[in-house]
PDB file of C-alpha atoms in Angstrom:
ATOM      1  CA  MET A   1    -210.778   2.080 114.822  1.00  0.00           C
ATOM      2  CA  LEU A   2    -208.124   4.038 114.319  1.00  0.00           C
ATOM      3  CA  LEU A   3    -207.072   2.272 111.132  1.00  0.00           C
ATOM      4  CA  LYS A   4    -207.861   5.228 108.376  1.00  0.00           C
ATOM      5  CA  LEU A   5    -205.031   7.503 110.112  1.00  0.00           C
ATOM      6  CA  LEU A   6    -202.235   4.861 108.980  1.00  0.00           C
ATOM      7  CA  PRO A   7    -201.204   4.761 105.237  1.00  0.00           C
ATOM      8  CA  GLU A   8    -201.399   1.008 103.890  1.00  0.00           C
ATOM      9  CA  THR A   9    -198.072  -0.442 104.190  1.00  0.00           C
ATOM     10  CA  ASP A  10    -198.546   0.224 108.174  1.00  0.00           C
ATOM     11  CA  GLN A  11    -202.133  -1.223 108.256  1.00  0.00           C
ATOM     12  CA  LYS A  12    -200.678  -4.413 106.484  1.00  0.00           C
ATOM     13  CA  HIS A  13    -197.981  -3.889 109.345  1.00  0.00           C
ATOM     14  CA  LEU A  14    -200.536  -3.888 111.740  1.00  0.00           C
ATOM     15  CA  LEU A  15    -202.252  -6.600 110.681  1.00  0.00           C
ATOM     16  CA  GLY A  16    -199.691  -9.083 111.202  1.00  0.00           C
ATOM     17  CA  LEU A  17    -198.881  -7.816 114.780  1.00  0.00           C
ATOM     18  CA  ALA A  18    -202.616  -8.250 115.726  1.00  0.00           C
ATOM     19  CA  LYS A  19    -202.371 -11.677 114.378  1.00  0.00           C
ATOM     20  CA  LEU A  20    -199.294 -12.605 116.225  1.00  0.00           C
ATOM     21  CA  LEU A  21    -201.232 -10.932 119.485  1.00  0.00           C
ATOM     22  CA  ALA A  22    -204.578 -12.946 118.821  1.00  0.00           C
ATOM     23  CA  LEU A  23    -202.259 -16.442 118.692  1.00  0.00           C
ATOM     24  CA  ALA A  24    -199.762 -16.009 121.175  1.00  0.00           C
ATOM     25  CA  ASP A  25    -201.385 -17.212 124.123  1.00  0.00           C
ATOM     26  CA  LYS A  26    -203.796 -19.544 122.502  1.00  0.00           C
ATOM     27  CA  PRO A  27    -204.220 -23.717 123.273  1.00  0.00           C
ATOM     28  CA  LEU A  28    -201.956 -25.925 120.925  1.00  0.00           C
ATOM     29  CA  LEU A  29    -202.722 -28.772 119.258  1.00  0.00           C
ATOM     30  CA  TRP A  30    -200.289 -31.533 118.588  1.00  0.00           C
ATOM     31  CA  ASP A  31    -201.865 -33.767 115.664  1.00  0.00           C
ATOM     32  CA  GLY A  32    -205.213 -31.843 116.359  1.00  0.00           C
ATOM     33  CA  LYS A  33    -204.602 -33.369 120.443  1.00  0.00           C
ATOM     34  CA  THR A  34    -204.288 -31.534 123.388  1.00  0.00           C
ATOM     35  CA  SER A  35    -201.347 -32.104 125.906  1.00  0.00           C
ATOM     36  CA  ASP A  36    -203.833 -34.517 127.980  1.00  0.00           C
ATOM     37  CA  GLU A  37    -205.130 -36.165 125.108  1.00  0.00           C
ATOM     38  CA  PHE A  38    -201.758 -37.947 123.864  1.00  0.00           C
ATOM     39  CA  THR A  39    -201.401 -41.552 122.390  1.00  0.00           C
ATOM     40  CA  SER A  40    -198.842 -43.468 121.238  1.00  0.00           C
ATOM     41  CA  ASP A  41    -199.433 -42.762 117.906  1.00  0.00           C
ATOM     42  CA  THR A  42    -199.918 -38.821 118.294  1.00  0.00           C
ATOM     43  CA  ASP A  43    -197.621 -36.641 116.070  1.00  0.00           C
ATOM     44  CA  LEU A  44    -195.619 -34.843 118.025  1.00  0.00           C
ATOM     45  CA  SER A  45    -194.229 -32.619 114.837  1.00  0.00           C
ATOM     46  CA  ALA A  46    -197.890 -31.551 114.183  1.00  0.00           C
ATOM     47  CA  LEU A  47    -198.327 -28.589 116.119  1.00  0.00           C
ATOM     48  CA  SER A  48    -201.148 -26.180 115.608  1.00  0.00           C
ATOM     49  CA  ILE A  49    -202.777 -23.174 117.525  1.00  0.00           C
ATOM     50  CA  GLN A  50    -206.115 -23.906 118.615  1.00  0.00           C
ATOM     51  CA  GLU A  51    -207.287 -20.352 117.022  1.00  0.00           C
ATOM     52  CA  GLY A  52    -211.266 -19.313 118.286  1.00  0.00           C
ATOM     53  CA  GLU A  53    -213.794 -18.075 116.047  1.00  0.00           C
ATOM     54  CA  LYS A  54    -213.496 -14.608 118.011  1.00  0.00           C
ATOM     55  CA  GLU A  55    -210.075 -14.452 116.451  1.00  0.00           C
ATOM     56  CA  ARG A  56    -210.767 -15.168 113.225  1.00  0.00           C
ATOM     57  CA  GLU A  57    -213.760 -12.864 113.198  1.00  0.00           C
ATOM     58  CA  MET A  58    -211.382  -9.767 114.273  1.00  0.00           C
ATOM     59  CA  ILE A  59    -208.592 -10.465 111.785  1.00  0.00           C
ATOM     60  CA  ALA A  60    -211.397 -10.682 109.477  1.00  0.00           C
ATOM     61  CA  GLU A  61    -212.590  -7.559 110.079  1.00  0.00           C
ATOM     62  CA  LEU A  62    -209.502  -6.007 110.198  1.00  0.00           C
ATOM     63  CA  GLU A  63    -208.693  -7.492 106.673  1.00  0.00           C
ATOM     64  CA  GLN A  64    -211.793  -5.594 105.473  1.00  0.00           C
ATOM     65  CA  SER A  65    -210.938  -2.259 107.332  1.00  0.00           C
ATOM     66  CA  ILE A  66    -207.836  -1.968 106.008  1.00  0.00           C
ATOM     67  CA  THR A  67    -209.372  -1.968 102.357  1.00  0.00           C
ATOM     68  CA  ARG A  68    -210.010   1.469 101.074  1.00  0.00           C
ATOM     69  CA  PRO A  69    -210.051   3.400  97.315  1.00  0.00           C
ATOM     70  CA  SER A  70    -206.725   5.321  98.007  1.00  0.00           C
ATOM     71  CA  ASN A  71    -203.288   4.970  99.127  1.00  0.00           C
ATOM     72  CA  THR A  72    -203.435   7.768 101.177  1.00  0.00           C
ATOM     73  CA  SER A  73    -203.720   8.039 104.802  1.00  0.00           C
ATOM     74  CA  VAL A  74    -206.357  10.674 106.467  1.00  0.00           C
ATOM     75  CA  PHE A  75    -203.854  13.103 107.514  1.00  0.00           C
ATOM     76  CA  GLY A  76    -203.541  16.118 104.903  1.00  0.00           C
ATOM     77  CA  ASN A  77    -206.716  15.891 103.426  1.00  0.00           C
ATOM     78  CA  SER A  78    -210.022  16.552 104.323  1.00  0.00           C
ATOM     79  CA  SER A  79    -211.231  13.242 104.814  1.00  0.00           C
ATOM     80  CA  SER A  80    -214.380  13.203 107.186  1.00  0.00           C
ATOM     81  CA  ALA A  81    -214.173  12.108 111.350  1.00  0.00           C
ATOM     82  CA  SER A  82    -216.390   9.544 109.666  1.00  0.00           C
ATOM     83  CA  SER A  83    -214.045   8.245 107.163  1.00  0.00           C
ATOM     84  CA  MET A  84    -211.324   7.931 109.814  1.00  0.00           C
ATOM     85  CA  PHE A  85    -212.966   5.639 112.481  1.00  0.00           C
ATOM     86  CA  GLY A  86    -215.742   3.833 110.043  1.00  0.00           C
ATOM     87  CA  TRP A  87    -215.306   0.776 108.584  1.00  0.00           C
ATOM     88  CA  SER A  88    -214.682   0.308 104.956  1.00  0.00           C
ATOM     89  CA  SER A  89    -217.183  -1.531 102.348  1.00  0.00           C
ATOM     90  CA  SER A  90    -214.927  -2.536 100.106  1.00  0.00           C
ATOM     91  CA  THR A  91    -213.649  -6.197  99.274  1.00  0.00           C
ATOM     92  CA  ALA A  92    -211.221  -7.638 101.989  1.00  0.00           C
ATOM     93  CA  PHE A  93    -207.567  -6.779 101.251  1.00  0.00           C
ATOM     94  CA  MET A  94    -206.833 -10.490 100.737  1.00  0.00           C
ATOM     95  CA  SER A  95    -202.910 -10.035 101.117  1.00  0.00           C
ATOM     96  CA  GLY A  96    -203.324  -9.478 104.843  1.00  0.00           C
ATOM     97  CA  SER A  97    -204.878 -13.350 104.743  1.00  0.00           C
ATOM     98  CA  LYS A  98    -201.567 -14.363 103.370  1.00  0.00           C
ATOM     99  CA  SER A  99    -199.538 -12.289 105.457  1.00  0.00           C
ATOM    100  CA  SER A 100    -201.238 -13.474 108.755  1.00  0.00           C
ATOM    101  CA  ASP A 101    -200.657 -17.208 107.606  1.00  0.00           C
ATOM    102  CA  ASP A 102    -197.211 -16.389 107.274  1.00  0.00           C
ATOM    103  CA  VAL A 103    -197.204 -14.563 111.107  1.00  0.00           C
ATOM    104  CA  ALA A 104    -198.905 -18.284 112.214  1.00  0.00           C
ATOM    105  CA  ALA A 105    -196.447 -20.315 110.382  1.00  0.00           C
ATOM    106  CA  LYS A 106    -193.654 -18.684 111.860  1.00  0.00           C
ATOM    107  CA  LEU A 107    -195.212 -18.516 115.635  1.00  0.00           C
ATOM    108  CA  ILE A 108    -195.559 -22.471 115.137  1.00  0.00           C
ATOM    109  CA  ASP A 109    -191.966 -22.894 113.939  1.00  0.00           C
ATOM    110  CA  GLU A 110    -190.705 -20.705 117.199  1.00  0.00           C
ATOM    111  CA  LEU A 111    -192.643 -22.961 119.512  1.00  0.00           C
ATOM    112  CA  LYS A 112    -191.352 -26.137 117.663  1.00  0.00           C
ATOM    113  CA  LYS A 113    -187.385 -25.085 119.292  1.00  0.00           C
ATOM    114  CA  TYR A 114    -188.900 -25.917 122.388  1.00  0.00           C
ATOM    115  CA  PRO A 115    -190.031 -29.384 124.092  1.00  0.00           C
ATOM    116  CA  VAL A 116    -193.330 -30.121 124.359  1.00  0.00           C
ATOM    117  CA  THR A 117    -193.291 -30.249 127.714  1.00  0.00           C
ATOM    118  CA  LYS A 118    -192.159 -26.462 127.808  1.00  0.00           C
ATOM    119  CA  ALA A 119    -194.310 -25.676 124.691  1.00  0.00           C
ATOM    120  CA  GLU A 120    -197.399 -24.773 126.897  1.00  0.00           C
ATOM    121  CA  LYS A 121    -195.548 -22.461 129.575  1.00  0.00           C
ATOM    122  CA  PRO A 122    -196.375 -18.825 129.676  1.00  0.00           C
ATOM    123  CA  GLU A 123    -192.655 -18.181 129.652  1.00  0.00           C
ATOM    124  CA  THR A 124    -192.086 -19.965 126.520  1.00  0.00           C
ATOM    125  CA  ARG A 125    -194.997 -18.768 124.962  1.00  0.00           C
ATOM    126  CA  VAL A 126    -193.909 -15.025 125.406  1.00  0.00           C
ATOM    127  CA  GLN A 127    -190.373 -16.358 124.187  1.00  0.00           C
ATOM    128  CA  ALA A 128    -191.571 -17.709 121.308  1.00  0.00           C
ATOM    129  CA  ALA A 129    -194.161 -14.395 120.393  1.00  0.00           C
ATOM    130  CA  THR A 130    -191.377 -12.030 121.183  1.00  0.00           C
ATOM    131  CA  SER A 131    -188.869 -14.201 118.544  1.00  0.00           C
ATOM    132  CA  VAL A 132    -191.878 -13.326 115.865  1.00  0.00           C
ATOM    133  CA  LEU A 133    -192.615 -10.046 117.348  1.00  0.00           C
ATOM    134  CA  LYS A 134    -189.207  -8.510 116.724  1.00  0.00           C
ATOM    135  CA  GLU A 135    -188.349 -10.354 113.079  1.00  0.00           C
ATOM    136  CA  LEU A 136    -191.540  -8.239 112.405  1.00  0.00           C
ATOM    137  CA  LEU A 137    -190.399  -5.016 114.351  1.00  0.00           C
ATOM    138  CA  LYS A 138    -186.847  -5.381 112.552  1.00  0.00           C
ATOM    139  CA  GLY A 139    -186.165  -2.317 110.493  1.00  0.00           C
ATOM    140  CA  LYS A 140    -189.613  -1.250 110.230  1.00  0.00           C
ATOM    141  CA  ARG A 141    -189.611   2.723 109.314  1.00  0.00           C
ATOM    142  CA  PHE A 142    -192.607   4.866 109.702  1.00  0.00           C
ATOM    143  CA  GLU A 143    -193.817   7.299 107.778  1.00  0.00           C
ATOM    144  CA  LEU A 144    -195.950   9.404 110.600  1.00  0.00           C
ATOM    145  CA  PRO A 145    -194.272   9.612 114.284  1.00  0.00           C
ATOM    146  CA  THR A 146    -198.291   9.045 115.375  1.00  0.00           C
ATOM    147  CA  ALA A 147    -198.110   5.518 113.529  1.00  0.00           C
ATOM    148  CA  PRO A 148    -196.535   4.037 116.729  1.00  0.00           C
ATOM    149  CA  LYS A 149    -199.202   5.188 119.009  1.00  0.00           C
ATOM    150  CA  VAL A 150    -202.150   4.406 116.451  1.00  0.00           C
ATOM    151  CA  ILE A 151    -201.036   1.086 116.190  1.00  0.00           C
ATOM    152  CA  LEU A 152    -200.146   0.519 119.862  1.00  0.00           C
ATOM    153  CA  PHE A 153    -203.875   1.352 120.388  1.00  0.00           C
ATOM    154  CA  GLU A 154    -205.214  -1.234 118.207  1.00  0.00           C
ATOM    155  CA  LEU A 155    -203.136  -3.823 119.643  1.00  0.00           C
ATOM    156  CA  LEU A 156    -204.693  -2.554 123.093  1.00  0.00           C
ATOM    157  CA  LEU A 157    -207.799  -3.090 121.755  1.00  0.00           C
ATOM    158  CA  VAL A 158    -207.341  -6.515 120.359  1.00  0.00           C
ATOM    159  CA  ALA A 159    -205.843  -7.636 123.536  1.00  0.00           C
ATOM    160  CA  LEU A 160    -208.777  -6.442 124.913  1.00  0.00           C
ATOM    161  CA  ARG A 161    -211.289  -8.578 123.147  1.00  0.00           C
ATOM    162  CA  ASP A 162    -211.963 -10.882 126.024  1.00  0.00           C
ATOM    163  CA  GLY A 163    -212.292  -8.204 128.369  1.00  0.00           C
ATOM    164  CA  THR A 164    -208.676  -8.431 130.021  1.00  0.00           C
ATOM    165  CA  ILE A 165    -205.105  -8.458 128.729  1.00  0.00           C
ATOM    166  CA  THR A 166    -203.344 -11.867 129.471  1.00  0.00           C
ATOM    167  CA  SER A 167    -199.558 -12.089 130.800  1.00  0.00           C
ATOM    168  CA  VAL A 168    -198.419 -13.285 127.416  1.00  0.00           C
ATOM    169  CA  GLU A 169    -200.394 -10.360 125.679  1.00  0.00           C
ATOM    170  CA  TRP A 170    -199.121  -8.092 127.953  1.00  0.00           C
ATOM    171  CA  ALA A 171    -195.239  -9.064 127.342  1.00  0.00           C
ATOM    172  CA  LEU A 172    -195.882  -8.428 124.029  1.00  0.00           C
ATOM    173  CA  LEU A 173    -197.514  -5.269 123.995  1.00  0.00           C
ATOM    174  CA  LYS A 174    -194.482  -3.483 126.431  1.00  0.00           C
ATOM    175  CA  GLU A 175    -191.921  -5.255 124.060  1.00  0.00           C
ATOM    176  CA  PHE A 176    -193.766  -2.857 121.055  1.00  0.00           C
ATOM    177  CA  GLN A 177    -193.656   0.231 123.814  1.00  0.00           C
ATOM    178  CA  LEU A 178    -189.743  -0.229 124.070  1.00  0.00           C
ATOM    179  CA  HIS A 179    -188.767  -0.795 120.617  1.00  0.00           C
ATOM    180  CA  HIS A 180    -190.768   2.574 119.453  1.00  0.00           C
ATOM    181  CA  GLN A 181    -189.566   4.058 122.728  1.00  0.00           C
ATOM    182  CA  LEU A 182    -192.911   5.013 123.762  1.00  0.00           C
ATOM    183  CA  GLU A 183    -193.279   6.747 127.443  1.00  0.00           C
ATOM    184  CA  ASP A 184    -194.680   4.875 130.023  1.00  0.00           C
ATOM    185  CA  PHE A 185    -197.374   7.968 130.042  1.00  0.00           C
ATOM    186  CA  ILE A 186    -198.670   7.416 126.999  1.00  0.00           C
ATOM    187  CA  PHE A 187    -198.840   3.580 127.172  1.00  0.00           C
ATOM    188  CA  ASP A 188    -201.224   4.140 130.307  1.00  0.00           C
ATOM    189  CA  ASP A 189    -203.104   6.822 128.313  1.00  0.00           C
ATOM    190  CA  LEU A 190    -203.609   4.518 125.349  1.00  0.00           C
ATOM    191  CA  LEU A 191    -204.502   1.221 127.400  1.00  0.00           C
ATOM    192  CA  GLU A 192    -206.989   4.015 129.944  1.00  0.00           C
ATOM    193  CA  ARG A 193    -208.363   4.954 126.670  1.00  0.00           C
ATOM    194  CA  ALA A 194    -208.714   1.300 125.211  1.00  0.00           C
ATOM    195  CA  GLU A 195    -210.159   0.015 128.356  1.00  0.00           C
ATOM    196  CA  THR A 196    -212.709   2.552 128.233  1.00  0.00           C
ATOM    197  CA  LEU A 197    -213.769   2.346 124.692  1.00  0.00           C
ATOM    198  CA  ASN A 198    -213.910  -1.549 125.272  1.00  0.00           C
ATOM    199  CA  GLN A 199    -216.495  -0.998 128.217  1.00  0.00           C
ATOM    200  CA  GLU A 200    -218.515   1.110 126.383  1.00  0.00           C
ATOM    201  CA  VAL A 201    -218.745  -1.221 123.249  1.00  0.00           C
ATOM    202  CA  SER A 202    -219.883  -3.742 125.709  1.00  0.00           C
ATOM    203  CA  LYS A 203    -222.401  -1.908 127.083  1.00  0.00           C
ATOM    204  CA  THR A 204    -224.375  -0.718 123.849  1.00  0.00           C
ATOM    205  CA  ILE A 205    -223.737  -4.323 123.194  1.00  0.00           C
ATOM    206  CA  SER A 206    -225.864  -5.321 125.897  1.00  0.00           C
ATOM    207  CA  ILE A 207    -228.224  -2.692 125.506  1.00  0.00           C
ATOM    208  CA  ILE A 208    -228.426  -3.805 121.958  1.00  0.00           C
ATOM    209  CA  LEU A 209    -229.328  -7.413 123.144  1.00  0.00           C
ATOM    210  CA  GLU A 210    -231.782  -6.436 125.720  1.00  0.00           C
TER     211      GLU A 210
END
Protein backbone atom coordinates (compact mmCIF):
# COMPACT_ATOMS: atom_id res chain seq x y z
CA MET A 1 0.00 0.00 0.00
CA LEU A 2 2.75 2.47 0.95
CA LEU A 3 5.40 0.89 -1.25
CA LYS A 4 5.67 3.98 -3.42
CA LEU A 5 7.12 5.82 -0.43
CA LEU A 6 10.23 3.65 -0.69
CA PRO A 7 13.19 3.75 -3.08
CA GLU A 8 13.47 0.69 -5.31
CA THR A 9 16.26 -0.91 -3.26
CA ASP A 10 14.11 -0.76 -0.13
CA GLN A 11 11.14 -2.18 -2.00
CA LYS A 12 13.24 -5.22 -2.93
CA HIS A 13 14.32 -5.51 0.71
CA LEU A 14 10.67 -5.46 1.78
CA LEU A 15 9.85 -8.22 -0.69
CA GLY A 16 12.39 -10.56 0.92
CA LEU A 17 11.11 -9.74 4.42
CA ALA A 18 7.50 -10.33 3.34
CA LYS A 19 8.41 -13.70 1.84
CA LEU A 20 10.08 -14.74 5.08
CA LEU A 21 7.09 -13.63 7.14
CA ALA A 22 4.70 -15.48 4.82
CA LEU A 23 6.65 -18.77 5.10
CA ALA A 24 7.85 -18.62 8.70
CA ASP A 25 4.95 -20.59 10.20
CA LYS A 26 3.67 -22.56 7.21
CA PRO A 27 3.42 -26.40 7.40
CA LEU A 28 6.56 -28.40 6.71
CA LEU A 29 6.77 -31.32 4.31
CA TRP A 30 9.42 -34.03 4.13
CA ASP A 31 9.56 -35.66 0.71
CA GLY A 32 6.10 -34.18 0.13
CA LYS A 33 4.67 -35.71 3.33
CA THR A 34 3.66 -34.29 6.68
CA SER A 35 5.21 -35.70 9.85
CA ASP A 36 2.08 -37.83 10.34
CA GLU A 37 2.51 -39.43 6.92
CA PHE A 38 6.10 -40.66 7.24
CA THR A 39 6.91 -44.08 5.86
CA SER A 40 10.08 -46.14 5.98
CA ASP A 41 11.22 -44.74 2.64
CA THR A 42 10.49 -41.07 3.33
CA ASP A 43 13.49 -38.89 2.48
CA LEU A 44 13.84 -36.72 5.57
CA SER A 45 16.45 -34.56 3.86
CA ALA A 46 13.91 -33.41 1.25
CA LEU A 47 12.41 -30.64 3.35
CA SER A 48 10.01 -28.08 1.87
CA ILE A 49 7.51 -25.51 3.12
CA GLN A 50 3.87 -25.84 2.12
CA GLU A 51 3.23 -22.36 0.78
CA GLY A 52 -0.46 -21.63 0.29
CA GLU A 53 -2.14 -20.03 -2.69
CA LYS A 54 -2.87 -16.92 -0.65
CA GLU A 55 0.83 -16.46 0.10
CA ARG A 56 1.82 -16.94 -3.55
CA GLU A 57 -0.75 -14.37 -4.64
CA MET A 58 0.42 -11.92 -1.99
CA ILE A 59 4.06 -12.14 -3.08
CA ALA A 60 3.04 -11.82 -6.73
CA GLU A 61 1.07 -8.67 -5.90
CA LEU A 62 4.06 -7.21 -4.08
CA GLU A 63 6.28 -7.98 -7.06
CA GLN A 64 3.80 -6.20 -9.31
CA SER A 65 3.49 -3.20 -7.05
CA ILE A 66 7.21 -2.54 -6.64
CA THR A 67 7.64 -2.01 -10.38
CA ARG A 68 7.40 1.54 -11.66
CA PRO A 69 8.97 3.49 -14.54
CA SER A 70 11.35 5.55 -12.43
CA ASN A 71 13.84 4.64 -9.71
CA THR A 72 12.89 7.49 -7.38
CA SER A 73 10.56 7.47 -4.42
CA VAL A 74 7.57 9.79 -4.20
CA PHE A 75 9.31 11.87 -1.54
CA GLY A 76 10.56 15.12 -2.97
CA ASN A 77 8.42 15.10 -6.11
CA SER A 78 4.89 16.09 -7.06
CA SER A 79 3.45 12.57 -7.43
CA SER A 80 -0.24 12.38 -6.68
CA ALA A 81 -1.71 10.42 -3.79
CA SER A 82 -2.95 7.81 -6.24
CA SER A 83 0.62 7.11 -7.35
CA MET A 84 1.63 6.67 -3.72
CA PHE A 85 -1.09 4.20 -2.81
CA GLY A 86 -2.10 2.65 -6.12
CA TRP A 87 -0.93 -0.58 -7.72
CA SER A 88 1.46 -0.43 -10.61
CA SER A 89 0.25 -1.66 -13.99
CA SER A 90 3.79 -2.43 -15.14
CA THR A 91 5.27 -5.87 -15.67
CA ALA A 92 6.32 -7.66 -12.48
CA PHE A 93 9.82 -7.01 -11.20
CA MET A 94 11.25 -10.41 -12.05
CA SER A 95 14.36 -10.29 -9.86
CA GLY A 96 12.00 -10.16 -6.89
CA SER A 97 11.03 -13.77 -7.58
CA LYS A 98 14.65 -14.90 -7.36
CA SER A 99 15.11 -12.98 -4.13
CA SER A 100 12.00 -14.62 -2.70
CA ASP A 101 13.25 -18.06 -3.71
CA ASP A 102 16.57 -17.33 -1.98
CA VAL A 103 14.76 -16.46 1.25
CA ALA A 104 12.80 -19.72 1.13
CA ALA A 105 15.99 -21.70 0.55
CA LYS A 106 17.74 -20.01 3.47
CA LEU A 107 14.80 -20.72 5.78
CA ILE A 108 14.78 -24.39 4.77
CA ASP A 109 18.53 -24.62 5.36
CA GLU A 110 18.07 -23.23 8.87
CA LEU A 111 15.24 -25.66 9.64
CA LYS A 112 17.38 -28.59 8.50
CA LYS A 113 19.75 -27.85 11.38
CA TYR A 114 17.12 -29.10 13.82
CA PRO A 115 15.94 -32.67 14.43
CA VAL A 116 12.74 -33.59 12.58
CA THR A 117 10.98 -34.00 15.92
CA LYS A 118 11.68 -30.35 16.80
CA ALA A 119 11.43 -28.65 13.39
CA GLU A 120 7.69 -28.03 13.60
CA LYS A 121 7.67 -26.57 17.11
CA PRO A 122 6.85 -22.83 17.26
CA GLU A 123 10.03 -22.02 19.16
CA THR A 124 12.10 -23.76 16.49
CA ARG A 125 10.28 -21.95 13.72
CA VAL A 126 10.99 -18.65 15.48
CA GLN A 127 14.69 -19.45 15.91
CA ALA A 128 15.12 -20.52 12.29
CA ALA A 129 13.21 -17.58 10.84
CA THR A 130 14.96 -15.10 13.16
CA SER A 131 18.34 -16.33 11.93
CA VAL A 132 17.31 -15.60 8.35
CA LEU A 133 15.80 -12.25 9.36
CA LYS A 134 19.00 -11.13 11.05
CA GLU A 135 20.93 -12.04 7.91
CA LEU A 136 18.54 -9.96 5.79
CA LEU A 137 18.82 -7.01 8.18
CA LYS A 138 22.58 -7.20 8.68
CA GLY A 139 24.27 -4.07 7.37
CA LYS A 140 21.06 -2.73 5.83
CA ARG A 141 21.00 1.06 5.68
CA PHE A 142 18.00 3.11 4.59
CA GLU A 143 18.17 6.31 2.56
CA LEU A 144 15.04 7.61 4.29
CA PRO A 145 14.49 7.65 8.08
CA THR A 146 10.82 6.85 7.49
CA ALA A 147 11.57 3.63 5.57
CA PRO A 148 11.63 1.23 8.58
CA LYS A 149 8.17 2.45 9.62
CA VAL A 150 6.78 2.04 6.11
CA ILE A 151 8.23 -1.47 5.91
CA LEU A 152 6.90 -2.39 9.36
CA PHE A 153 3.42 -1.26 8.36
CA GLU A 154 3.55 -3.35 5.18
CA LEU A 155 4.79 -6.37 7.14
CA LEU A 156 1.94 -5.96 9.62
CA LEU A 157 -0.50 -6.09 6.71
CA VAL A 158 1.19 -9.27 5.47
CA ALA A 159 0.88 -10.86 8.91
CA LEU A 160 -2.78 -9.85 9.17
CA ARG A 161 -3.75 -11.37 5.82
CA ASP A 162 -5.47 -14.25 7.69
CA GLY A 163 -7.03 -11.93 10.25
CA THR A 164 -4.64 -12.63 13.14
CA ILE A 165 -0.90 -12.49 13.77
CA THR A 166 0.60 -15.82 14.80
CA SER A 167 3.19 -16.17 17.55
CA VAL A 168 5.92 -16.84 14.98
CA GLU A 169 4.99 -13.77 12.92
CA TRP A 170 4.80 -11.66 16.07
CA ALA A 171 8.31 -12.66 17.10
CA LEU A 172 9.69 -11.63 13.70
CA LEU A 173 7.85 -8.30 13.72
CA LYS A 174 9.18 -7.48 17.18
CA GLU A 175 12.70 -8.48 16.07
CA PHE A 176 12.39 -6.03 13.17
CA GLN A 177 11.24 -3.33 15.59
CA LEU A 178 14.14 -4.04 17.93
CA HIS A 179 16.72 -3.99 15.14
CA HIS A 180 15.58 -0.57 13.92
CA GLN A 181 15.03 0.78 17.46
CA LEU A 182 11.44 1.78 16.81
CA GLU A 183 9.54 2.94 19.89
CA ASP A 184 6.73 0.76 21.24
CA PHE A 185 4.16 3.49 20.65
CA ILE A 186 5.12 3.58 16.96
CA PHE A 187 4.72 -0.19 16.70
CA ASP A 188 1.37 -0.07 18.50
CA ASP A 189 0.06 2.83 16.40
CA LEU A 190 1.04 1.14 13.13
CA LEU A 191 -0.49 -2.14 14.32
CA GLU A 192 -3.76 -0.37 15.11
CA ARG A 193 -3.82 1.29 11.68
CA ALA A 194 -3.02 -2.02 9.95
CA GLU A 195 -5.77 -3.83 11.86
CA THR A 196 -8.29 -1.13 11.00
CA LEU A 197 -7.34 -1.16 7.34
CA ASN A 198 -7.50 -4.96 7.21
CA GLN A 199 -10.97 -4.92 8.76
CA GLU A 200 -12.23 -2.26 6.37
CA VAL A 201 -10.91 -4.14 3.36
CA SER A 202 -12.62 -7.31 4.58
CA LYS A 203 -15.90 -5.46 5.06
CA THR A 204 -15.65 -3.93 1.59
CA ILE A 205 -15.02 -7.33 0.00
CA SER A 206 -18.00 -8.77 1.87
CA ILE A 207 -20.25 -5.98 0.59
CA ILE A 208 -19.05 -6.52 -2.97
CA LEU A 209 -19.62 -10.27 -2.79
CA GLU A 210 -23.13 -10.01 -1.32
